[in-house]
PDB file of C-alpha atoms in Angstrom:
ATOM      1  CA  MET Z   1       3.624  -8.581 -11.432  1.00 43.00           C
ATOM      2  CA  SER Z   2       3.766  -8.336 -15.135  1.00 43.00           C
ATOM      3  CA  GLN Z   3       2.442  -5.073 -16.641  1.00 46.00           C
ATOM      4  CA  ASN Z   4       0.221  -6.885 -19.180  1.00 52.00           C
ATOM      5  CA  LYS Z   5      -1.908  -8.439 -16.435  1.00 70.00           C
ATOM      6  CA  ILE Z   6      -2.966  -5.084 -15.083  1.00 82.00           C
ATOM      7  CA  ASN Z   7      -5.796  -2.960 -16.467  1.00 95.00           C
ATOM      8  CA  GLU Z   8      -4.078   0.428 -16.128  1.00 97.00           C
ATOM      9  CA  ALA Z   9      -7.313   2.491 -16.267  1.00 97.00           C
ATOM     10  CA  ALA Z  10      -8.755   0.349 -13.494  1.00 97.00           C
ATOM     11  CA  LEU Z  11      -5.507   0.716 -11.563  1.00 98.00           C
ATOM     12  CA  SER Z  12      -5.675   4.453 -11.809  1.00 98.00           C
ATOM     13  CA  LYS Z  13      -9.197   4.461 -10.411  1.00 98.00           C
ATOM     14  CA  GLN Z  14      -8.050   2.272  -7.477  1.00 98.00           C
ATOM     15  CA  ILE Z  15      -5.147   4.531  -6.795  1.00 98.00           C
ATOM     16  CA  GLU Z  16      -7.355   7.654  -7.052  1.00 98.00           C
ATOM     17  CA  ASP Z  17      -9.809   6.103  -4.494  1.00 98.00           C
ATOM     18  CA  VAL Z  18      -7.124   5.095  -2.184  1.00 98.00           C
ATOM     19  CA  LEU Z  19      -5.688   8.605  -2.057  1.00 98.00           C
ATOM     20  CA  VAL Z  20      -8.954  10.417  -1.214  1.00 98.00           C
ATOM     21  CA  ALA Z  21     -10.455   7.644   1.002  1.00 98.00           C
ATOM     22  CA  ARG Z  22     -10.034   9.616   4.204  1.00 97.00           C
ATOM     23  CA  ASN Z  23     -11.679  12.810   2.709  1.00 97.00           C
ATOM     24  CA  LEU Z  24      -9.838  15.028   5.184  1.00 95.00           C
ATOM     25  CA  ARG Z  25     -10.572  18.199   3.323  1.00 95.00           C
ATOM     26  CA  GLY Z  26     -13.287  17.335   0.940  1.00 96.00           C
ATOM     27  CA  MET Z  27     -11.201  15.907  -1.952  1.00 98.00           C
ATOM     28  CA  LYS Z  28     -13.379  12.735  -2.199  1.00 98.00           C
ATOM     29  CA  THR Z  29     -16.336  15.033  -2.360  1.00 97.00           C
ATOM     30  CA  VAL Z  30     -15.008  16.868  -5.406  1.00 98.00           C
ATOM     31  CA  GLN Z  31     -13.434  13.852  -7.094  1.00 98.00           C
ATOM     32  CA  PRO Z  32     -16.385  13.294  -9.537  1.00 98.00           C
ATOM     33  CA  ALA Z  33     -15.368  16.604 -11.174  1.00 98.00           C
ATOM     34  CA  LEU Z  34     -12.264  14.980 -12.558  1.00 98.00           C
ATOM     35  CA  ALA Z  35     -12.221  12.404 -15.428  1.00 98.00           C
ATOM     36  CA  SER Z  36     -10.935   9.241 -13.956  1.00 98.00           C
ATOM     37  CA  GLY Z  37      -7.362   8.106 -15.043  1.00 98.00           C
ATOM     38  CA  TYR Z  38      -5.753  11.297 -13.887  1.00 98.00           C
ATOM     39  CA  TYR Z  39      -2.892   9.503 -12.062  1.00 98.00           C
ATOM     40  CA  MET Z  40      -2.184   7.337 -15.059  1.00 98.00           C
ATOM     41  CA  ARG Z  41      -2.298  10.233 -17.531  1.00 98.00           C
ATOM     42  CA  ALA Z  42       0.054  12.416 -15.401  1.00 98.00           C
ATOM     43  CA  ALA Z  43       2.429   9.523 -14.822  1.00 98.00           C
ATOM     44  CA  ARG Z  44       2.579   8.902 -18.543  1.00 98.00           C
ATOM     45  CA  ILE Z  45       3.810  12.504 -19.007  1.00 98.00           C
ATOM     46  CA  LEU Z  46       6.518  11.936 -16.403  1.00 98.00           C
ATOM     47  CA  ASN Z  47       7.516   8.517 -17.608  1.00 98.00           C
ATOM     48  CA  LYS Z  48       8.627  10.123 -21.028  1.00 98.00           C
ATOM     49  CA  CYS Z  49      10.751  12.816 -19.384  1.00 98.00           C
ATOM     50  CA  LYS Z  50      14.451  12.528 -20.125  1.00 97.00           C
ATOM     51  CA  GLY Z  51      15.370  16.169 -19.486  1.00 98.00           C
ATOM     52  CA  HIS Z  52      14.456  18.742 -16.890  1.00 98.00           C
ATOM     53  CA  VAL Z  53      11.367  18.430 -14.702  1.00 99.00           C
ATOM     54  CA  LEU Z  54      10.548  21.485 -12.770  1.00 99.00           C
ATOM     55  CA  ILE Z  55       8.916  20.593  -9.440  1.00 98.00           C
ATOM     56  CA  GLY Z  56       7.430  23.584  -7.485  1.00 98.00           C
ATOM     57  CA  THR Z  57       6.626  23.092  -3.884  1.00 98.00           C
ATOM     58  CA  GLY Z  58       6.799  24.923  -0.598  1.00 96.00           C
ATOM     59  CA  PHE Z  59       3.759  26.263   1.254  1.00 96.00           C
ATOM     60  CA  PRO Z  60       4.580  29.077   3.655  1.00 95.00           C
ATOM     61  CA  VAL Z  61       3.370  28.510   7.214  1.00 94.00           C
ATOM     62  CA  VAL Z  62       4.103  31.227   9.781  1.00 89.00           C
ATOM     63  CA  ASP Z  63       7.729  32.180   9.013  1.00 92.00           C
ATOM     64  CA  THR Z  64       8.818  28.811   7.520  1.00 96.00           C
ATOM     65  CA  PHE Z  65       7.489  26.003   5.419  1.00 97.00           C
ATOM     66  CA  GLU Z  66       5.239  22.947   5.793  1.00 97.00           C
ATOM     67  CA  THR Z  67       6.160  19.222   5.563  1.00 97.00           C
ATOM     68  CA  ASP Z  68       3.384  18.604   3.088  1.00 97.00           C
ATOM     69  CA  GLY Z  69       4.680  19.220  -0.343  1.00 98.00           C
ATOM     70  CA  PRO Z  70       8.469  18.920   0.194  1.00 98.00           C
ATOM     71  CA  VAL Z  71       8.167  15.293   1.290  1.00 98.00           C
ATOM     72  CA  GLY Z  72       6.439  14.248  -1.922  1.00 98.00           C
ATOM     73  CA  ALA Z  73       8.600  16.579  -3.998  1.00 98.00           C
ATOM     74  CA  ILE Z  74      11.793  14.871  -2.767  1.00 98.00           C
ATOM     75  CA  ALA Z  75      10.321  11.398  -3.228  1.00 98.00           C
ATOM     76  CA  LEU Z  76       9.355  12.273  -6.828  1.00 98.00           C
ATOM     77  CA  TYR Z  77      12.738  13.958  -7.486  1.00 98.00           C
ATOM     78  CA  GLN Z  78      14.480  10.764  -6.331  1.00 98.00           C
ATOM     79  CA  ALA Z  79      12.278   8.528  -8.461  1.00 98.00           C
ATOM     80  CA  LEU Z  80      12.656  10.789 -11.534  1.00 98.00           C
ATOM     81  CA  GLU Z  81      16.407  10.914 -11.163  1.00 98.00           C
ATOM     82  CA  ALA Z  82      16.558   7.193 -10.828  1.00 98.00           C
ATOM     83  CA  LEU Z  83      14.780   6.871 -14.137  1.00 98.00           C
ATOM     84  CA  GLY Z  84      17.233   9.269 -15.964  1.00 98.00           C
ATOM     85  CA  ALA Z  85      15.417  12.648 -15.781  1.00 98.00           C
ATOM     86  CA  THR Z  86      16.847  15.807 -14.332  1.00 98.00           C
ATOM     87  CA  PRO Z  87      14.457  17.216 -11.664  1.00 98.00           C
ATOM     88  CA  VAL Z  88      14.811  20.702 -10.264  1.00 98.00           C
ATOM     89  CA  ILE Z  89      12.932  21.883  -7.204  1.00 98.00           C
ATOM     90  CA  VAL Z  90      11.584  25.380  -7.677  1.00 98.00           C
ATOM     91  CA  CYS Z  91      10.736  27.383  -4.546  1.00 98.00           C
ATOM     92  CA  GLY Z  92      11.299  30.457  -2.654  1.00 97.00           C
ATOM     93  CA  PRO Z  93      13.099  31.123   0.737  1.00 96.00           C
ATOM     94  CA  PRO Z  94      13.235  29.713   3.320  1.00 96.00           C
ATOM     95  CA  VAL Z  95      12.534  26.310   1.819  1.00 96.00           C
ATOM     96  CA  SER Z  96      14.893  26.942  -1.141  1.00 97.00           C
ATOM     97  CA  GLN Z  97      17.768  27.730   1.124  1.00 96.00           C
ATOM     98  CA  ALA Z  98      17.017  24.703   3.236  1.00 96.00           C
ATOM     99  CA  LEU Z  99      17.125  22.312   0.266  1.00 98.00           C
ATOM    100  CA  MET Z 100      20.005  23.764  -1.801  1.00 97.00           C
ATOM    101  CA  ALA Z 101      22.795  21.753  -0.119  1.00 96.00           C
ATOM    102  CA  GLU Z 102      21.273  18.347  -1.168  1.00 97.00           C
ATOM    103  CA  TYR Z 103      19.177  19.071  -4.275  1.00 98.00           C
ATOM    104  CA  ARG Z 104      19.062  21.051  -7.515  1.00 98.00           C
ATOM    105  CA  VAL Z 105      17.120  24.034  -6.584  1.00 98.00           C
ATOM    106  CA  HIS Z 106      15.908  27.112  -8.626  1.00 98.00           C
ATOM    107  CA  GLU Z 107      15.048  29.912  -6.177  1.00 98.00           C
ATOM    108  CA  ILE Z 108      12.251  32.377  -6.904  1.00 98.00           C
ATOM    109  CA  ARG Z 109      11.493  35.590  -5.172  1.00 97.00           C
ATOM    110  CA  VAL Z 110       8.936  35.705  -2.333  1.00 97.00           C
ATOM    111  CA  GLY Z 111       6.233  38.353  -2.247  1.00 94.00           C
ATOM    112  CA  GLU Z 112       4.545  40.560  -4.795  1.00 92.00           C
ATOM    113  CA  HIS Z 113       6.931  41.967  -7.470  1.00 93.00           C
ATOM    114  CA  GLN Z 114       6.840  43.110 -11.015  1.00 94.00           C
ATOM    115  CA  GLU Z 115       9.296  40.448 -12.279  1.00 95.00           C
ATOM    116  CA  ARG Z 116       7.140  37.469 -11.755  1.00 96.00           C
ATOM    117  CA  THR Z 117       6.555  36.699 -15.411  1.00 96.00           C
ATOM    118  CA  LEU Z 118      10.091  37.481 -16.424  1.00 97.00           C
ATOM    119  CA  GLU Z 119      11.378  35.218 -13.572  1.00 97.00           C
ATOM    120  CA  ALA Z 120       9.294  32.405 -15.068  1.00 98.00           C
ATOM    121  CA  PHE Z 121      10.228  32.997 -18.749  1.00 98.00           C
ATOM    122  CA  GLN Z 122      13.929  33.101 -18.019  1.00 98.00           C
ATOM    123  CA  ALA Z 123      13.812  29.845 -16.094  1.00 98.00           C
ATOM    124  CA  LEU Z 124      11.628  28.104 -18.674  1.00 98.00           C
ATOM    125  CA  TYR Z 125      13.935  29.281 -21.442  1.00 98.00           C
ATOM    126  CA  ASN Z 126      17.021  28.045 -19.530  1.00 98.00           C
ATOM    127  CA  TYR Z 127      15.754  24.664 -18.456  1.00 98.00           C
ATOM    128  CA  ASN Z 128      13.470  23.943 -21.371  1.00 98.00           C
ATOM    129  CA  PRO Z 129      11.588  21.479 -19.218  1.00 98.00           C
ATOM    130  CA  ASP Z 130       9.810  18.297 -20.378  1.00 98.00           C
ATOM    131  CA  ALA Z 131       7.183  18.812 -17.626  1.00 99.00           C
ATOM    132  CA  VAL Z 132       6.249  21.343 -14.961  1.00 99.00           C
ATOM    133  CA  LEU Z 133       4.774  19.877 -11.781  1.00 99.00           C
ATOM    134  CA  SER Z 134       3.419  21.693  -8.745  1.00 98.00           C
ATOM    135  CA  ILE Z 135       2.934  19.849  -5.423  1.00 98.00           C
ATOM    136  CA  GLU Z 136       1.200  21.734  -2.595  1.00 98.00           C
ATOM    137  CA  ARG Z 137       2.053  25.173  -3.956  1.00 97.00           C
ATOM    138  CA  PRO Z 138      -0.350  27.995  -3.189  1.00 97.00           C
ATOM    139  CA  GLY Z 139      -2.240  28.949  -6.290  1.00 98.00           C
ATOM    140  CA  GLN Z 140      -3.457  32.507  -7.100  1.00 98.00           C
ATOM    141  CA  ALA Z 141      -7.109  32.995  -6.266  1.00 98.00           C
ATOM    142  CA  ALA Z 142      -9.358  34.869  -8.620  1.00 97.00           C
ATOM    143  CA  ASP Z 143      -8.238  38.172  -7.003  1.00 97.00           C
ATOM    144  CA  GLY Z 144      -4.609  37.334  -7.601  1.00 96.00           C
ATOM    145  CA  GLY Z 145      -3.855  36.807  -3.961  1.00 97.00           C
ATOM    146  CA  TYR Z 146      -2.688  33.764  -2.044  1.00 97.00           C
ATOM    147  CA  TYR Z 147      -4.550  32.339   0.971  1.00 96.00           C
ATOM    148  CA  ASN Z 148      -3.949  29.487   3.344  1.00 94.00           C
ATOM    149  CA  MET Z 149      -6.568  26.888   4.578  1.00 90.00           C
ATOM    150  CA  ARG Z 150      -7.638  29.326   7.311  1.00 90.00           C
ATOM    151  CA  GLY Z 151      -8.435  32.011   4.734  1.00 91.00           C
ATOM    152  CA  GLU Z 152      -5.550  34.172   5.780  1.00 93.00           C
ATOM    153  CA  SER Z 153      -3.587  36.074   3.162  1.00 96.00           C
ATOM    154  CA  ILE Z 154      -0.079  34.748   2.572  1.00 96.00           C
ATOM    155  CA  SER Z 155       0.715  36.797  -0.426  1.00 97.00           C
ATOM    156  CA  ALA Z 156       3.625  38.615   1.242  1.00 96.00           C
ATOM    157  CA  ARG Z 157       5.277  35.263   2.044  1.00 95.00           C
ATOM    158  CA  THR Z 158       4.526  33.363  -1.133  1.00 97.00           C
ATOM    159  CA  ALA Z 159       6.787  33.047  -4.226  1.00 97.00           C
ATOM    160  CA  CYS Z 160       4.783  32.842  -7.449  1.00 98.00           C
ATOM    161  CA  PHE Z 161       5.059  29.441  -9.350  1.00 98.00           C
ATOM    162  CA  ASP Z 162       1.754  30.126 -11.201  1.00 98.00           C
ATOM    163  CA  THR Z 163       3.639  32.077 -13.832  1.00 98.00           C
ATOM    164  CA  PHE Z 164       5.730  28.919 -14.488  1.00 98.00           C
ATOM    165  CA  VAL Z 165       2.629  26.779 -14.995  1.00 98.00           C
ATOM    166  CA  ASN Z 166       0.798  29.439 -17.059  1.00 98.00           C
ATOM    167  CA  ASN Z 167       3.692  30.008 -19.435  1.00 98.00           C
ATOM    168  CA  ALA Z 168       5.082  26.465 -19.805  1.00 98.00           C
ATOM    169  CA  LYS Z 169       5.179  25.121 -23.375  1.00 98.00           C
ATOM    170  CA  CYS Z 170       5.237  21.517 -21.909  1.00 98.00           C
ATOM    171  CA  PRO Z 171       2.703  19.518 -20.038  1.00 98.00           C
ATOM    172  CA  THR Z 172       1.779  20.747 -16.571  1.00 99.00           C
ATOM    173  CA  ILE Z 173       0.645  18.828 -13.480  1.00 99.00           C
ATOM    174  CA  GLY Z 174      -0.813  20.055 -10.211  1.00 98.00           C
ATOM    175  CA  ILE Z 175      -1.199  18.166  -7.017  1.00 98.00           C
ATOM    176  CA  GLY Z 176      -3.354  19.554  -4.158  1.00 98.00           C
ATOM    177  CA  ASP Z 177      -5.345  18.451  -1.124  1.00 98.00           C
ATOM    178  CA  GLY Z 178      -7.650  21.387  -0.236  1.00 97.00           C
ATOM    179  CA  GLY Z 179      -8.571  23.677  -3.030  1.00 97.00           C
ATOM    180  CA  ASN Z 180      -6.170  26.527  -2.650  1.00 97.00           C
ATOM    181  CA  GLU Z 181      -3.256  24.894  -4.588  1.00 98.00           C
ATOM    182  CA  ILE Z 182      -2.111  25.401  -8.137  1.00 98.00           C
ATOM    183  CA  GLY Z 183      -4.263  23.378 -10.559  1.00 98.00           C
ATOM    184  CA  MET Z 184      -7.457  23.675  -8.598  1.00 98.00           C
ATOM    185  CA  GLY Z 185      -8.795  26.105 -11.260  1.00 98.00           C
ATOM    186  CA  ASN Z 186      -9.563  22.994 -13.150  1.00 98.00           C
ATOM    187  CA  ILE Z 187     -12.534  22.242 -10.879  1.00 98.00           C
ATOM    188  CA  THR Z 188     -13.648  25.741  -9.796  1.00 97.00           C
ATOM    189  CA  GLU Z 189     -17.396  24.817  -9.721  1.00 97.00           C
ATOM    190  CA  ALA Z 190     -16.837  21.695  -7.601  1.00 97.00           C
ATOM    191  CA  LEU Z 191     -14.885  23.655  -4.991  1.00 97.00           C
ATOM    192  CA  LYS Z 192     -17.754  26.238  -4.369  1.00 95.00           C
ATOM    193  CA  ASP Z 193     -19.089  24.274  -1.338  1.00 91.00           C
ATOM    194  CA  LEU Z 194     -15.693  24.078   0.369  1.00 92.00           C
ATOM    195  CA  ASP Z 195     -14.784  26.732   3.016  1.00 92.00           C
ATOM    196  CA  ILE Z 196     -11.736  27.837   1.079  1.00 94.00           C
ATOM    197  CA  HIS Z 197     -10.356  30.630  -1.071  1.00 95.00           C
ATOM    198  CA  ALA Z 198     -10.035  28.594  -4.084  1.00 97.00           C
ATOM    199  CA  ALA Z 199      -7.105  28.821  -6.491  1.00 98.00           C
ATOM    200  CA  ALA Z 200      -7.875  29.821 -10.099  1.00 98.00           C
ATOM    201  CA  THR Z 201      -4.669  28.564 -11.711  1.00 98.00           C
ATOM    202  CA  GLN Z 202      -5.238  25.694 -14.196  1.00 98.00           C
ATOM    203  CA  VAL Z 203      -3.044  22.759 -15.163  1.00 98.00           C
ATOM    204  CA  ASP Z 204      -3.185  19.998 -17.847  1.00 98.00           C
ATOM    205  CA  GLU Z 205      -3.647  17.343 -15.250  1.00 98.00           C
ATOM    206  CA  LEU Z 206      -5.003  17.988 -11.741  1.00 98.00           C
ATOM    207  CA  LEU Z 207      -4.193  15.272  -9.126  1.00 98.00           C
ATOM    208  CA  ILE Z 208      -5.974  15.301  -5.838  1.00 98.00           C
ATOM    209  CA  ALA Z 209      -5.112  13.497  -2.590  1.00 98.00           C
ATOM    210  CA  ASP Z 210      -5.995  13.663   1.128  1.00 98.00           C
ATOM    211  CA  VAL Z 211      -2.396  14.828   1.703  1.00 98.00           C
ATOM    212  CA  SER Z 212      -0.503  16.198  -1.287  1.00 98.00           C
ATOM    213  CA  ASN Z 213       2.643  14.158  -0.492  1.00 98.00           C
ATOM    214  CA  TRP Z 214       0.612  11.102  -1.255  1.00 98.00           C
ATOM    215  CA  GLY Z 215      -0.178  12.321  -4.677  1.00 98.00           C
ATOM    216  CA  ALA Z 216       3.493  11.946  -5.460  1.00 98.00           C
ATOM    217  CA  TYR Z 217       3.296   8.358  -4.296  1.00 98.00           C
ATOM    218  CA  GLY Z 218       0.381   7.739  -6.701  1.00 98.00           C
ATOM    219  CA  LEU Z 219       2.487   8.875  -9.630  1.00 98.00           C
ATOM    220  CA  ILE Z 220       5.520   6.758  -8.435  1.00 98.00           C
ATOM    221  CA  ALA Z 221       3.275   3.744  -8.391  1.00 98.00           C
ATOM    222  CA  PHE Z 222       2.823   3.852 -12.102  1.00 98.00           C
ATOM    223  CA  LEU Z 223       6.437   4.708 -12.651  1.00 98.00           C
ATOM    224  CA  SER Z 224       7.319   1.656 -10.537  1.00 98.00           C
ATOM    225  CA  LEU Z 225       5.000  -0.516 -12.623  1.00 97.00           C
ATOM    226  CA  TRP Z 226       6.199   0.572 -16.015  1.00 98.00           C
ATOM    227  CA  ASN Z 227       9.826   0.550 -15.239  1.00 98.00           C
ATOM    228  CA  GLU Z 228       9.719  -2.750 -13.327  1.00 97.00           C
ATOM    229  CA  ARG Z 229      11.406  -1.226 -10.278  1.00 97.00           C
ATOM    230  CA  ASP Z 230       9.920  -0.903  -6.793  1.00 98.00           C
ATOM    231  CA  LEU Z 231      10.445   2.890  -6.629  1.00 98.00           C
ATOM    232  CA  LEU Z 232       7.688   3.038  -4.022  1.00 98.00           C
ATOM    233  CA  GLY Z 233       9.577   0.780  -1.816  1.00 97.00           C
ATOM    234  CA  GLU Z 234      12.551   3.027  -1.963  1.00 98.00           C
ATOM    235  CA  ILE Z 235      10.715   5.939  -0.510  1.00 98.00           C
ATOM    236  CA  LYS Z 236      11.661   6.637   3.134  1.00 97.00           C
ATOM    237  CA  PRO Z 237       9.084   9.101   4.498  1.00 97.00           C
ATOM    238  CA  LEU Z 238      10.463   9.127   8.039  1.00 98.00           C
ATOM    239  CA  GLU Z 239      13.956   9.940   6.882  1.00 98.00           C
ATOM    240  CA  ILE Z 240      12.732  12.807   4.664  1.00 98.00           C
ATOM    241  CA  LEU Z 241      10.584  14.243   7.505  1.00 98.00           C
ATOM    242  CA  GLU Z 242      13.667  14.066   9.800  1.00 98.00           C
ATOM    243  CA  TYR Z 243      15.769  15.874   7.309  1.00 98.00           C
ATOM    244  CA  LEU Z 244      13.184  18.680   6.746  1.00 98.00           C
ATOM    245  CA  SER Z 245      12.497  18.856  10.454  1.00 97.00           C
ATOM    246  CA  GLN Z 246      16.188  19.617  11.140  1.00 97.00           C
ATOM    247  CA  LEU Z 247      15.890  22.447   8.484  1.00 97.00           C
ATOM    248  CA  GLY Z 248      12.945  24.025  10.294  1.00 97.00           C
ATOM    249  CA  SER Z 249       9.816  22.614   8.776  1.00 97.00           C
ATOM    250  CA  VAL Z 250       6.450  22.568  10.564  1.00 97.00           C
ATOM    251  CA  ASP Z 251       3.196  20.570  10.134  1.00 96.00           C
ATOM    252  CA  GLY Z 252       0.857  22.762   8.143  1.00 95.00           C
ATOM    253  CA  VAL Z 253      -2.133  21.892  10.398  1.00 94.00           C
ATOM    254  CA  THR Z 254      -0.519  21.976  13.907  1.00 95.00           C
ATOM    255  CA  ARG Z 255       2.198  24.615  12.924  1.00 95.00           C
ATOM    256  CA  ALA Z 256       4.600  22.571  15.183  1.00 97.00           C
ATOM    257  CA  ASN Z 257       8.074  21.257  14.266  1.00 97.00           C
ATOM    258  CA  GLU Z 258       7.150  17.583  14.376  1.00 97.00           C
ATOM    259  CA  LEU Z 259       7.549  14.433  12.206  1.00 97.00           C
ATOM    260  CA  THR Z 260       4.036  14.681  10.833  1.00 97.00           C
ATOM    261  CA  GLU Z 261       2.263  15.810   7.650  1.00 97.00           C
ATOM    262  CA  ASP Z 262      -1.160  17.646   7.889  1.00 96.00           C
ATOM    263  CA  GLY Z 263      -1.573  16.526  11.425  1.00 96.00           C
ATOM    264  CA  LEU Z 264      -1.088  12.917  10.664  1.00 97.00           C
ATOM    265  CA  PRO Z 265       1.715  10.563  11.968  1.00 97.00           C
ATOM    266  CA  VAL Z 266       4.221   9.246   9.438  1.00 97.00           C
ATOM    267  CA  GLU Z 267       2.669   5.812   9.761  1.00 97.00           C
ATOM    268  CA  GLU Z 268      -0.354   7.131   7.664  1.00 97.00           C
ATOM    269  CA  GLY Z 269       1.840   7.904   4.727  1.00 97.00           C
ATOM    270  CA  LYS Z 270       3.654   4.616   5.121  1.00 97.00           C
ATOM    271  CA  SER Z 271       0.294   2.748   5.034  1.00 97.00           C
ATOM    272  CA  VAL Z 272      -0.677   4.511   1.846  1.00 98.00           C
ATOM    273  CA  ILE Z 273       2.593   3.433   0.216  1.00 98.00           C
ATOM    274  CA  ALA Z 274       1.956  -0.121   1.369  1.00 97.00           C
ATOM    275  CA  GLU Z 275      -1.560  -0.005  -0.158  1.00 97.00           C
ATOM    276  CA  LEU Z 276      -0.234   1.355  -3.445  1.00 98.00           C
ATOM    277  CA  ARG Z 277       2.602  -1.223  -3.535  1.00 98.00           C
ATOM    278  CA  ALA Z 278       0.083  -3.996  -3.013  1.00 97.00           C
ATOM    279  CA  LEU Z 279      -1.971  -2.673  -5.966  1.00 97.00           C
ATOM    280  CA  ILE Z 280       1.033  -3.038  -8.291  1.00 97.00           C
ATOM    281  CA  GLY Z 281       2.053  -6.429  -7.091  1.00 95.00           C
ATOM    282  CA  TYR Z 282       4.698  -5.594  -4.459  1.00 92.00           C
ATOM    283  CA  ALA Z 283       3.843  -7.199  -1.084  1.00 79.00           C
ATOM    284  CA  ASP Z 284       6.001  -6.730   2.035  1.00 68.00           C
TER     285      ASP Z 284
END
């Protein structure tokens, strides 16, 4: 489908609505707090990137990491690389150690320590990124701590990516699905009715979705459209889940090592990709 036949603002609204239609954790409820067009605006940032893009991901669950976040991070990494950018996944152990063999990874320290800001400054100086993006990374609450969806403190197991977002001199993007992720500080007031320790960290563009991985697909929809390449059709969610599962991932909701994301079978994510592809003119 030719680009000039599509109203991009209307398309962004359609994508935004598809991605919160299930309202699994209240994101459709808080959606009015965001100015429509957020997927389009964030994708414009990424579409200009020709240098490094730092992608923070990895949400600690028990003693490992969850599937939501890394699946979308890998899909976005592959899309950006295909378009000529140099993505780098930023995360702490164990997810950093898991991904290092296949992807460019910048490892950051887990737990509370005094070097968090220095760690970010050094990396930002070295990479000089065109964009810093967070997908399903815990965001610091107003008290400085990190909390999971159950309200349990996970500070001791969380590496701090907030300092990267806070100190970046380039555009920042946050993707979340529950209210406790980096970027949710943009809509603090709207989150007050959710049963969550809300994150306070803000970003230039906050993207919400029922599952954070799907937020990456919303961005890739625009990248596909503008670059006249079916990047969405190139995503293989099951393959990525199988790869992560072999490395010890768990579902963030069930806490089991299975090929699911937030308790949902892989078919749910595939159906979202199919819906998005249809919106930009790619039908199976």
